[in-house]
Amino acid sequence: MDRTANGLLNGFIGVVIFSGSLPATRVAVADFDPVFLTVARAAIAGLLGLALLLTLRQKRPAPADLVPLAVVALCVVVGFPLLTALALQHVTSAHSIVFIGLLPLATAIFGVLRGGERPRPAFWLFAILGSLCVVGFAWMQGIAASPVGDLLMLAAVIVCGLGYAEGARLSRHLGGWQVISWALVLSLPIMAGLTLATLPASFGQVGGGAWLGLAYVSLFSMLIGFVFWYRGLAQGGIAAVGQLQLLQPFFGLALAGLLLGETVGWQMVATSAAVVLCVAGARRYAR
């Protein structure tokens, strides 16, 4: 299997793992405060990342890598989890999942700015059409009904796109799992301190679903998913592999309907299908 095919495979596995993030977060914020959930998941994943780095005796990053690693930490360790957790207090996970349709465009833009990639003009046409589908969906759902939730999701998409592109750039010489592990370790002292500071007064009211949600976002969303995702972006190209994120709404909507019993309307399915068609066209012209 060549490098591009490997990149697509790793990216696909990462997307499947990430698809469970928003439904799991939705379940967790029912009993956990969003801020506690954000810092706790980062602290747990940070401890696991530190154990991996020490066990496998990885070299420390070069001084020039520290600032980019800090950007990755701020974007994907803190920014995206916090913004989505806050958004999910206002919108359902099914509604928020379709906003992930904007992630490929954001990732591609930052791939150009930070990764030096140059997709062809036709790529941007398809990418923008896919994004317009997402905006149209939000408008049809009545964006004025929850402007806070929608704006938080848009902000989450922007910071996540930057974090993905920066992490992919670093993965080319640090390795995929090393990048997310070092980013988690870099933020671990602060995240661990904030976890202790925001501990709930009592865990007696926390249900089993919330604990499972915390476990999923800590282990899979915060660590394992990035191992595959950053490796895929580095192997297959940020813009090209980034388009696989448009498959995430399909998996996420299925999980939201099957596991959470949320209503998945025909508009959500139609929007996801239209966006995926746009992604198929965008991938053809990604390079």
PDB file of C-alpha atoms in Angstrom:
ATOM      1  CA  MET A   1       0.000   0.000   0.000  1.00  0.00           C
ATOM      2  CA  ASP A   2       1.496   3.376  -1.037  1.00  0.00           C
ATOM      3  CA  ARG A   3       1.871   6.418   1.203  1.00  0.00           C
ATOM      4  CA  THR A   4      -1.278   8.163  -0.069  1.00  0.00           C
ATOM      5  CA  ALA A   5      -3.427   5.052   0.430  1.00  0.00           C
ATOM      6  CA  ASN A   6      -1.986   4.626   3.922  1.00  0.00           C
ATOM      7  CA  GLY A   7      -2.839   8.243   4.635  1.00  0.00           C
ATOM      8  CA  LEU A   8      -6.439   7.755   3.540  1.00  0.00           C
ATOM      9  CA  LEU A   9      -6.784   4.582   5.622  1.00  0.00           C
ATOM     10  CA  ASN A  10      -5.347   6.171   8.762  1.00  0.00           C
ATOM     11  CA  GLY A  11      -7.445   9.272   8.211  1.00  0.00           C
ATOM     12  CA  PHE A  12     -10.587   7.175   7.812  1.00  0.00           C
ATOM     13  CA  ILE A  13      -9.937   5.334  11.077  1.00  0.00           C
ATOM     14  CA  GLY A  14      -9.415   8.667  12.809  1.00  0.00           C
ATOM     15  CA  VAL A  15     -12.711   9.998  11.431  1.00  0.00           C
ATOM     16  CA  VAL A  16     -14.614   6.923  12.645  1.00  0.00           C
ATOM     17  CA  ILE A  17     -13.171   7.398  16.136  1.00  0.00           C
ATOM     18  CA  PHE A  18     -13.916  11.130  16.176  1.00  0.00           C
ATOM     19  CA  SER A  19     -17.496  10.486  15.086  1.00  0.00           C
ATOM     20  CA  GLY A  20     -18.339   9.348  18.592  1.00  0.00           C
ATOM     21  CA  SER A  21     -16.907  12.477  20.221  1.00  0.00           C
ATOM     22  CA  LEU A  22     -19.914  14.781  20.070  1.00  0.00           C
ATOM     23  CA  PRO A  23     -22.483  12.146  21.125  1.00  0.00           C
ATOM     24  CA  ALA A  24     -20.167  11.114  23.987  1.00  0.00           C
ATOM     25  CA  THR A  25     -19.702  14.758  24.984  1.00  0.00           C
ATOM     26  CA  ARG A  26     -23.459  15.293  24.861  1.00  0.00           C
ATOM     27  CA  VAL A  27     -23.950  12.407  27.296  1.00  0.00           C
ATOM     28  CA  ALA A  28     -21.142  13.578  29.576  1.00  0.00           C
ATOM     29  CA  VAL A  29     -22.272  17.229  29.898  1.00  0.00           C
ATOM     30  CA  ALA A  30     -25.632  16.018  31.163  1.00  0.00           C
ATOM     31  CA  ASP A  31     -23.935  15.347  34.528  1.00  0.00           C
ATOM     32  CA  PHE A  32     -20.518  17.027  34.260  1.00  0.00           C
ATOM     33  CA  ASP A  33     -19.763  20.740  34.015  1.00  0.00           C
ATOM     34  CA  PRO A  34     -18.335  21.545  30.537  1.00  0.00           C
ATOM     35  CA  VAL A  35     -15.184  23.116  31.973  1.00  0.00           C
ATOM     36  CA  PHE A  36     -14.502  20.125  34.221  1.00  0.00           C
ATOM     37  CA  LEU A  37     -15.127  17.748  31.320  1.00  0.00           C
ATOM     38  CA  THR A  38     -12.662  19.663  29.126  1.00  0.00           C
ATOM     39  CA  VAL A  39      -9.811  19.760  31.625  1.00  0.00           C
ATOM     40  CA  ALA A  40     -10.443  16.252  32.998  1.00  0.00           C
ATOM     41  CA  ARG A  41     -10.329  14.603  29.571  1.00  0.00           C
ATOM     42  CA  ALA A  42      -7.101  16.464  28.775  1.00  0.00           C
ATOM     43  CA  ALA A  43      -5.531  15.517  32.110  1.00  0.00           C
ATOM     44  CA  ILE A  44      -6.426  11.835  31.746  1.00  0.00           C
ATOM     45  CA  ALA A  45      -5.161  11.706  28.162  1.00  0.00           C
ATOM     46  CA  GLY A  46      -2.067  13.672  29.203  1.00  0.00           C
ATOM     47  CA  LEU A  47      -1.141  11.079  31.798  1.00  0.00           C
ATOM     48  CA  LEU A  48      -1.574   8.317  29.221  1.00  0.00           C
ATOM     49  CA  GLY A  49       0.501  10.260  26.682  1.00  0.00           C
ATOM     50  CA  LEU A  50       3.258  10.811  29.246  1.00  0.00           C
ATOM     51  CA  ALA A  51       3.310   7.100  30.035  1.00  0.00           C
ATOM     52  CA  LEU A  52       3.655   6.290  26.325  1.00  0.00           C
ATOM     53  CA  LEU A  53       6.499   8.755  25.807  1.00  0.00           C
ATOM     54  CA  LEU A  54       8.402   7.498  28.842  1.00  0.00           C
ATOM     55  CA  THR A  55       7.825   3.818  28.125  1.00  0.00           C
ATOM     56  CA  LEU A  56       8.964   4.134  24.509  1.00  0.00           C
ATOM     57  CA  ARG A  57      11.780   6.551  25.442  1.00  0.00           C
ATOM     58  CA  GLN A  58      10.955   9.253  22.942  1.00  0.00           C
ATOM     59  CA  LYS A  59      13.312  12.185  22.451  1.00  0.00           C
ATOM     60  CA  ARG A  60      12.160  15.592  23.583  1.00  0.00           C
ATOM     61  CA  PRO A  61      10.925  17.962  20.860  1.00  0.00           C
ATOM     62  CA  ALA A  62      13.349  20.554  19.532  1.00  0.00           C
ATOM     63  CA  PRO A  63      12.961  24.098  20.912  1.00  0.00           C
ATOM     64  CA  ALA A  64      11.572  25.194  17.534  1.00  0.00           C
ATOM     65  CA  ASP A  65       8.711  22.710  17.954  1.00  0.00           C
ATOM     66  CA  LEU A  66       7.512  24.029  21.307  1.00  0.00           C
ATOM     67  CA  VAL A  67       5.459  26.944  19.996  1.00  0.00           C
ATOM     68  CA  PRO A  68       3.688  24.819  17.321  1.00  0.00           C
ATOM     69  CA  LEU A  69       3.021  22.167  19.980  1.00  0.00           C
ATOM     70  CA  ALA A  70       1.527  24.864  22.202  1.00  0.00           C
ATOM     71  CA  VAL A  71      -0.756  25.870  19.316  1.00  0.00           C
ATOM     72  CA  VAL A  72      -1.865  22.241  18.927  1.00  0.00           C
ATOM     73  CA  ALA A  73      -2.528  22.030  22.668  1.00  0.00           C
ATOM     74  CA  LEU A  74      -4.538  25.267  22.741  1.00  0.00           C
ATOM     75  CA  CYS A  75      -6.600  24.258  19.708  1.00  0.00           C
ATOM     76  CA  VAL A  76      -7.331  20.531  20.031  1.00  0.00           C
ATOM     77  CA  VAL A  77      -6.634  19.844  23.711  1.00  0.00           C
ATOM     78  CA  VAL A  78      -8.456  22.889  25.118  1.00  0.00           C
ATOM     79  CA  GLY A  79     -10.219  24.958  22.452  1.00  0.00           C
ATOM     80  CA  PHE A  80     -12.265  22.439  20.474  1.00  0.00           C
ATOM     81  CA  PRO A  81     -13.332  20.278  23.465  1.00  0.00           C
ATOM     82  CA  LEU A  82     -14.354  23.322  25.544  1.00  0.00           C
ATOM     83  CA  LEU A  83     -16.203  25.113  22.760  1.00  0.00           C
ATOM     84  CA  THR A  84     -18.111  21.975  21.725  1.00  0.00           C
ATOM     85  CA  ALA A  85     -18.962  21.111  25.329  1.00  0.00           C
ATOM     86  CA  LEU A  86     -20.386  24.614  25.796  1.00  0.00           C
ATOM     87  CA  ALA A  87     -22.230  24.423  22.472  1.00  0.00           C
ATOM     88  CA  LEU A  88     -23.838  21.109  23.403  1.00  0.00           C
ATOM     89  CA  GLN A  89     -25.589  22.807  26.299  1.00  0.00           C
ATOM     90  CA  HIS A  90     -27.575  24.739  23.678  1.00  0.00           C
ATOM     91  CA  VAL A  91     -27.913  22.347  20.713  1.00  0.00           C
ATOM     92  CA  THR A  92     -28.267  18.610  20.243  1.00  0.00           C
ATOM     93  CA  SER A  93     -25.326  16.492  19.143  1.00  0.00           C
ATOM     94  CA  ALA A  94     -27.179  15.701  15.897  1.00  0.00           C
ATOM     95  CA  HIS A  95     -27.405  19.433  15.127  1.00  0.00           C
ATOM     96  CA  SER A  96     -23.770  20.087  16.054  1.00  0.00           C
ATOM     97  CA  ILE A  97     -22.428  17.143  14.059  1.00  0.00           C
ATOM     98  CA  VAL A  98     -23.402  18.706  10.755  1.00  0.00           C
ATOM     99  CA  PHE A  99     -21.206  21.716  11.585  1.00  0.00           C
ATOM    100  CA  ILE A 100     -18.289  19.308  11.297  1.00  0.00           C
ATOM    101  CA  GLY A 101     -18.965  19.725   7.592  1.00  0.00           C
ATOM    102  CA  LEU A 102     -17.020  22.991   7.841  1.00  0.00           C
ATOM    103  CA  LEU A 103     -13.905  21.309   9.204  1.00  0.00           C
ATOM    104  CA  PRO A 104     -12.406  20.190   5.863  1.00  0.00           C
ATOM    105  CA  LEU A 105     -12.557  23.756   4.549  1.00  0.00           C
ATOM    106  CA  ALA A 106     -11.004  25.159   7.725  1.00  0.00           C
ATOM    107  CA  THR A 107      -8.327  22.455   7.720  1.00  0.00           C
ATOM    108  CA  ALA A 108      -7.539  23.064   4.039  1.00  0.00           C
ATOM    109  CA  ILE A 109      -7.219  26.824   4.571  1.00  0.00           C
ATOM    110  CA  PHE A 110      -4.792  26.351   7.437  1.00  0.00           C
ATOM    111  CA  GLY A 111      -3.040  23.641   5.411  1.00  0.00           C
ATOM    112  CA  VAL A 112      -2.260  26.334   2.838  1.00  0.00           C
ATOM    113  CA  LEU A 113      -1.271  28.916   5.453  1.00  0.00           C
ATOM    114  CA  ARG A 114       0.762  26.621   7.692  1.00  0.00           C
ATOM    115  CA  GLY A 115       1.506  23.483   5.655  1.00  0.00           C
ATOM    116  CA  GLY A 116       2.476  25.063   2.358  1.00  0.00           C
ATOM    117  CA  GLU A 117      -0.063  23.055   0.342  1.00  0.00           C
ATOM    118  CA  ARG A 118      -1.522  24.466  -2.889  1.00  0.00           C
ATOM    119  CA  PRO A 119      -4.804  22.792  -3.960  1.00  0.00           C
ATOM    120  CA  ARG A 120      -6.141  23.602  -7.416  1.00  0.00           C
ATOM    121  CA  PRO A 121      -8.917  26.230  -7.850  1.00  0.00           C
ATOM    122  CA  ALA A 122     -11.563  23.556  -8.454  1.00  0.00           C
ATOM    123  CA  PHE A 123     -10.836  22.187  -4.976  1.00  0.00           C
ATOM    124  CA  TRP A 124     -11.910  25.454  -3.377  1.00  0.00           C
ATOM    125  CA  LEU A 125     -15.104  25.528  -5.440  1.00  0.00           C
ATOM    126  CA  PHE A 126     -16.210  22.147  -4.109  1.00  0.00           C
ATOM    127  CA  ALA A 127     -15.013  22.938  -0.575  1.00  0.00           C
ATOM    128  CA  ILE A 128     -16.976  26.197  -0.490  1.00  0.00           C
ATOM    129  CA  LEU A 129     -20.091  24.504  -1.883  1.00  0.00           C
ATOM    130  CA  GLY A 130     -19.884  21.950   0.919  1.00  0.00           C
ATOM    131  CA  SER A 131     -19.569  24.715   3.490  1.00  0.00           C
ATOM    132  CA  LEU A 132     -22.563  26.555   2.011  1.00  0.00           C
ATOM    133  CA  CYS A 133     -24.604  23.379   2.463  1.00  0.00           C
ATOM    134  CA  VAL A 134     -23.763  23.445   6.166  1.00  0.00           C
ATOM    135  CA  VAL A 135     -24.662  27.132   6.516  1.00  0.00           C
ATOM    136  CA  GLY A 136     -27.927  26.462   4.696  1.00  0.00           C
ATOM    137  CA  PHE A 137     -28.711  23.663   7.113  1.00  0.00           C
ATOM    138  CA  ALA A 138     -28.169  25.934  10.117  1.00  0.00           C
ATOM    139  CA  TRP A 139     -30.443  28.542   8.553  1.00  0.00           C
ATOM    140  CA  MET A 140     -33.221  26.013   7.856  1.00  0.00           C
ATOM    141  CA  GLN A 141     -33.040  24.750  11.418  1.00  0.00           C
ATOM    142  CA  GLY A 142     -33.665  28.290  12.667  1.00  0.00           C
ATOM    143  CA  ILE A 143     -30.269  29.668  13.548  1.00  0.00           C
ATOM    144  CA  ALA A 144     -31.881  32.401  15.622  1.00  0.00           C
ATOM    145  CA  ALA A 145     -33.275  29.721  17.930  1.00  0.00           C
ATOM    146  CA  SER A 146     -29.807  29.005  19.314  1.00  0.00           C
ATOM    147  CA  PRO A 147     -27.284  31.551  18.041  1.00  0.00           C
ATOM    148  CA  VAL A 148     -24.970  30.858  20.977  1.00  0.00           C
ATOM    149  CA  GLY A 149     -24.726  27.145  20.224  1.00  0.00           C
ATOM    150  CA  ASP A 150     -24.140  27.706  16.505  1.00  0.00           C
ATOM    151  CA  LEU A 151     -21.507  30.412  17.056  1.00  0.00           C
ATOM    152  CA  LEU A 152     -19.691  28.218  19.554  1.00  0.00           C
ATOM    153  CA  MET A 153     -19.640  25.377  17.020  1.00  0.00           C
ATOM    154  CA  LEU A 154     -18.278  27.700  14.321  1.00  0.00           C
ATOM    155  CA  ALA A 155     -15.521  28.877  16.669  1.00  0.00           C
ATOM    156  CA  ALA A 156     -14.747  25.249  17.523  1.00  0.00           C
ATOM    157  CA  VAL A 157     -14.392  24.387  13.838  1.00  0.00           C
ATOM    158  CA  ILE A 158     -11.948  27.258  13.232  1.00  0.00           C
ATOM    159  CA  VAL A 159      -9.618  26.424  16.119  1.00  0.00           C
ATOM    160  CA  CYS A 160      -9.808  22.715  15.300  1.00  0.00           C
ATOM    161  CA  GLY A 161      -8.802  23.346  11.674  1.00  0.00           C
ATOM    162  CA  LEU A 162      -5.731  25.245  12.856  1.00  0.00           C
ATOM    163  CA  GLY A 163      -4.862  22.492  15.336  1.00  0.00           C
ATOM    164  CA  TYR A 164      -5.203  19.792  12.689  1.00  0.00           C
ATOM    165  CA  ALA A 165      -3.002  21.607  10.170  1.00  0.00           C
ATOM    166  CA  GLU A 166      -0.333  22.485  12.736  1.00  0.00           C
ATOM    167  CA  GLY A 167      -0.287  18.949  14.108  1.00  0.00           C
ATOM    168  CA  ALA A 168      -0.041  17.447  10.621  1.00  0.00           C
ATOM    169  CA  ARG A 169       2.927  19.682   9.836  1.00  0.00           C
ATOM    170  CA  LEU A 170       4.704  18.568  13.004  1.00  0.00           C
ATOM    171  CA  SER A 171       3.839  14.905  12.368  1.00  0.00           C
ATOM    172  CA  ARG A 172       6.044  14.898   9.292  1.00  0.00           C
ATOM    173  CA  HIS A 173       9.143  14.818  11.500  1.00  0.00           C
ATOM    174  CA  LEU A 174       7.867  14.034  15.014  1.00  0.00           C
ATOM    175  CA  GLY A 175       5.365  11.270  14.223  1.00  0.00           C
ATOM    176  CA  GLY A 176       1.584  11.289  14.654  1.00  0.00           C
ATOM    177  CA  TRP A 177       1.198   9.843  18.143  1.00  0.00           C
ATOM    178  CA  GLN A 178       4.212  11.777  19.396  1.00  0.00           C
ATOM    179  CA  VAL A 179       2.666  15.112  18.392  1.00  0.00           C
ATOM    180  CA  ILE A 180      -0.578  14.642  20.296  1.00  0.00           C
ATOM    181  CA  SER A 181       1.259  13.055  23.242  1.00  0.00           C
ATOM    182  CA  TRP A 182       3.686  15.972  23.565  1.00  0.00           C
ATOM    183  CA  ALA A 183       0.843  18.485  23.172  1.00  0.00           C
ATOM    184  CA  LEU A 184      -1.057  16.733  25.969  1.00  0.00           C
ATOM    185  CA  VAL A 185       2.026  16.591  28.193  1.00  0.00           C
ATOM    186  CA  LEU A 186       2.728  20.266  27.552  1.00  0.00           C
ATOM    187  CA  SER A 187      -0.730  21.160  28.827  1.00  0.00           C
ATOM    188  CA  LEU A 188      -0.816  18.523  31.593  1.00  0.00           C
ATOM    189  CA  PRO A 189       0.304  20.689  34.564  1.00  0.00           C
ATOM    190  CA  ILE A 190      -2.385  23.276  33.885  1.00  0.00           C
ATOM    191  CA  MET A 191      -5.072  20.739  33.004  1.00  0.00           C
ATOM    192  CA  ALA A 192      -4.354  18.632  36.091  1.00  0.00           C
ATOM    193  CA  GLY A 193      -4.504  21.691  38.335  1.00  0.00           C
ATOM    194  CA  LEU A 194      -7.765  22.873  36.785  1.00  0.00           C
ATOM    195  CA  THR A 195      -9.231  19.367  37.113  1.00  0.00           C
ATOM    196  CA  LEU A 196      -8.635  19.459  40.853  1.00  0.00           C
ATOM    197  CA  ALA A 197      -9.955  23.012  41.069  1.00  0.00           C
ATOM    198  CA  THR A 198     -13.188  22.187  39.225  1.00  0.00           C
ATOM    199  CA  LEU A 199     -13.955  18.824  40.804  1.00  0.00           C
ATOM    200  CA  PRO A 200     -17.689  18.427  41.448  1.00  0.00           C
ATOM    201  CA  ALA A 201     -18.714  18.674  45.090  1.00  0.00           C
ATOM    202  CA  SER A 202     -20.131  15.168  44.768  1.00  0.00           C
ATOM    203  CA  PHE A 203     -20.058  12.419  42.161  1.00  0.00           C
ATOM    204  CA  GLY A 204     -23.187  10.798  43.573  1.00  0.00           C
ATOM    205  CA  GLN A 205     -25.425  12.306  40.879  1.00  0.00           C
ATOM    206  CA  VAL A 206     -23.144  11.315  37.993  1.00  0.00           C
ATOM    207  CA  GLY A 207     -24.676   8.489  35.995  1.00  0.00           C
ATOM    208  CA  GLY A 208     -22.957   5.636  34.255  1.00  0.00           C
ATOM    209  CA  GLY A 209     -23.526   7.207  30.844  1.00  0.00           C
ATOM    210  CA  ALA A 210     -21.611  10.331  31.845  1.00  0.00           C
ATOM    211  CA  TRP A 211     -18.674   8.226  33.067  1.00  0.00           C
ATOM    212  CA  LEU A 212     -18.637   6.291  29.805  1.00  0.00           C
ATOM    213  CA  GLY A 213     -18.754   9.577  27.884  1.00  0.00           C
ATOM    214  CA  LEU A 214     -15.794  10.908  29.869  1.00  0.00           C
ATOM    215  CA  ALA A 215     -13.857   7.683  29.273  1.00  0.00           C
ATOM    216  CA  TYR A 216     -14.508   7.809  25.514  1.00  0.00           C
ATOM    217  CA  VAL A 217     -13.513  11.436  24.998  1.00  0.00           C
ATOM    218  CA  SER A 218     -10.425  10.997  27.200  1.00  0.00           C
ATOM    219  CA  LEU A 219      -9.070   7.824  25.624  1.00  0.00           C
ATOM    220  CA  PHE A 220     -10.377   7.792  22.055  1.00  0.00           C
ATOM    221  CA  SER A 221     -11.224  11.390  21.157  1.00  0.00           C
ATOM    222  CA  MET A 222      -8.240  12.950  22.898  1.00  0.00           C
ATOM    223  CA  LEU A 223      -5.504  10.417  22.161  1.00  0.00           C
ATOM    224  CA  ILE A 224      -6.141   7.334  20.022  1.00  0.00           C
ATOM    225  CA  GLY A 225      -8.078   9.168  17.314  1.00  0.00           C
ATOM    226  CA  PHE A 226      -5.252  11.669  16.870  1.00  0.00           C
ATOM    227  CA  VAL A 227      -2.682   8.899  16.493  1.00  0.00           C
ATOM    228  CA  PHE A 228      -4.403   7.813  13.283  1.00  0.00           C
ATOM    229  CA  TRP A 229      -5.561  11.271  12.194  1.00  0.00           C
ATOM    230  CA  TYR A 230      -2.232  13.099  12.346  1.00  0.00           C
ATOM    231  CA  ARG A 231      -0.474  10.152  10.716  1.00  0.00           C
ATOM    232  CA  GLY A 232      -3.031  10.203   7.903  1.00  0.00           C
ATOM    233  CA  LEU A 233      -2.732  13.955   7.347  1.00  0.00           C
ATOM    234  CA  ALA A 234       1.057  13.746   7.237  1.00  0.00           C
ATOM    235  CA  GLN A 235       1.044  10.801   4.800  1.00  0.00           C
ATOM    236  CA  GLY A 236      -1.741  11.793   2.421  1.00  0.00           C
ATOM    237  CA  GLY A 237      -1.732  15.592   2.593  1.00  0.00           C
ATOM    238  CA  ILE A 238      -3.693  17.967   4.819  1.00  0.00           C
ATOM    239  CA  ALA A 239      -6.179  19.131   2.171  1.00  0.00           C
ATOM    240  CA  ALA A 240      -6.771  15.696   0.605  1.00  0.00           C
ATOM    241  CA  VAL A 241      -7.133  13.581   3.757  1.00  0.00           C
ATOM    242  CA  GLY A 242      -8.885  16.428   5.549  1.00  0.00           C
ATOM    243  CA  GLN A 243     -11.850  15.967   3.225  1.00  0.00           C
ATOM    244  CA  LEU A 244     -12.573  12.618   4.887  1.00  0.00           C
ATOM    245  CA  GLN A 245     -14.004  14.605   7.786  1.00  0.00           C
ATOM    246  CA  LEU A 246     -17.139  15.009   5.689  1.00  0.00           C
ATOM    247  CA  LEU A 247     -17.891  11.344   6.366  1.00  0.00           C
ATOM    248  CA  GLN A 248     -18.047  12.156  10.063  1.00  0.00           C
ATOM    249  CA  PRO A 249     -21.621  13.525   9.984  1.00  0.00           C
ATOM    250  CA  PHE A 250     -22.914  10.201   8.639  1.00  0.00           C
ATOM    251  CA  PHE A 251     -21.315   8.199  11.436  1.00  0.00           C
ATOM    252  CA  GLY A 252     -22.119  10.818  14.058  1.00  0.00           C
ATOM    253  CA  LEU A 253     -25.759  11.154  13.053  1.00  0.00           C
ATOM    254  CA  ALA A 254     -26.154   7.388  13.182  1.00  0.00           C
ATOM    255  CA  LEU A 255     -24.705   7.311  16.698  1.00  0.00           C
ATOM    256  CA  ALA A 256     -26.850  10.232  17.848  1.00  0.00           C
ATOM    257  CA  GLY A 257     -29.982   8.481  16.613  1.00  0.00           C
ATOM    258  CA  LEU A 258     -29.118   4.958  17.752  1.00  0.00           C
ATOM    259  CA  LEU A 259     -27.495   5.656  21.114  1.00  0.00           C
ATOM    260  CA  LEU A 260     -29.064   8.925  22.258  1.00  0.00           C
ATOM    261  CA  GLY A 261     -32.481   8.611  20.650  1.00  0.00           C
ATOM    262  CA  GLU A 262     -32.138  12.087  19.133  1.00  0.00           C
ATOM    263  CA  THR A 263     -34.246  13.012  16.123  1.00  0.00           C
ATOM    264  CA  VAL A 264     -32.281  12.855  12.887  1.00  0.00           C
ATOM    265  CA  GLY A 265     -34.388  14.797  10.402  1.00  0.00           C
ATOM    266  CA  TRP A 266     -34.284  14.433   6.649  1.00  0.00           C
ATOM    267  CA  GLN A 267     -32.635  17.871   6.417  1.00  0.00           C
ATOM    268  CA  MET A 268     -29.632  16.612   8.386  1.00  0.00           C
ATOM    269  CA  VAL A 269     -29.274  13.521   6.219  1.00  0.00           C
ATOM    270  CA  ALA A 270     -29.760  15.480   2.986  1.00  0.00           C
ATOM    271  CA  THR A 271     -27.204  18.095   4.038  1.00  0.00           C
ATOM    272  CA  SER A 272     -24.673  15.439   4.964  1.00  0.00           C
ATOM    273  CA  ALA A 273     -25.180  13.678   1.631  1.00  0.00           C
ATOM    274  CA  ALA A 274     -24.778  16.911  -0.342  1.00  0.00           C
ATOM    275  CA  VAL A 275     -21.645  17.817   1.577  1.00  0.00           C
ATOM    276  CA  VAL A 276     -20.077  14.406   0.975  1.00  0.00           C
ATOM    277  CA  LEU A 277     -20.706  14.778  -2.767  1.00  0.00           C
ATOM    278  CA  CYS A 278     -18.879  18.103  -2.643  1.00  0.00           C
ATOM    279  CA  VAL A 279     -16.012  16.458  -0.781  1.00  0.00           C
ATOM    280  CA  ALA A 280     -15.717  13.768  -3.443  1.00  0.00           C
ATOM    281  CA  GLY A 281     -15.202  16.530  -5.999  1.00  0.00           C
ATOM    282  CA  ALA A 282     -12.811  18.456  -3.745  1.00  0.00           C
ATOM    283  CA  ARG A 283     -10.577  15.448  -3.149  1.00  0.00           C
ATOM    284  CA  ARG A 284     -10.095  15.009  -6.883  1.00  0.00           C
ATOM    285  CA  TYR A 285      -8.514  18.459  -7.119  1.00  0.00           C
ATOM    286  CA  ALA A 286      -6.734  18.567  -3.739  1.00  0.00           C
ATOM    287  CA  ARG A 287      -3.318  18.424  -5.414  1.00  0.00           C
TER     288      ARG A 287
END
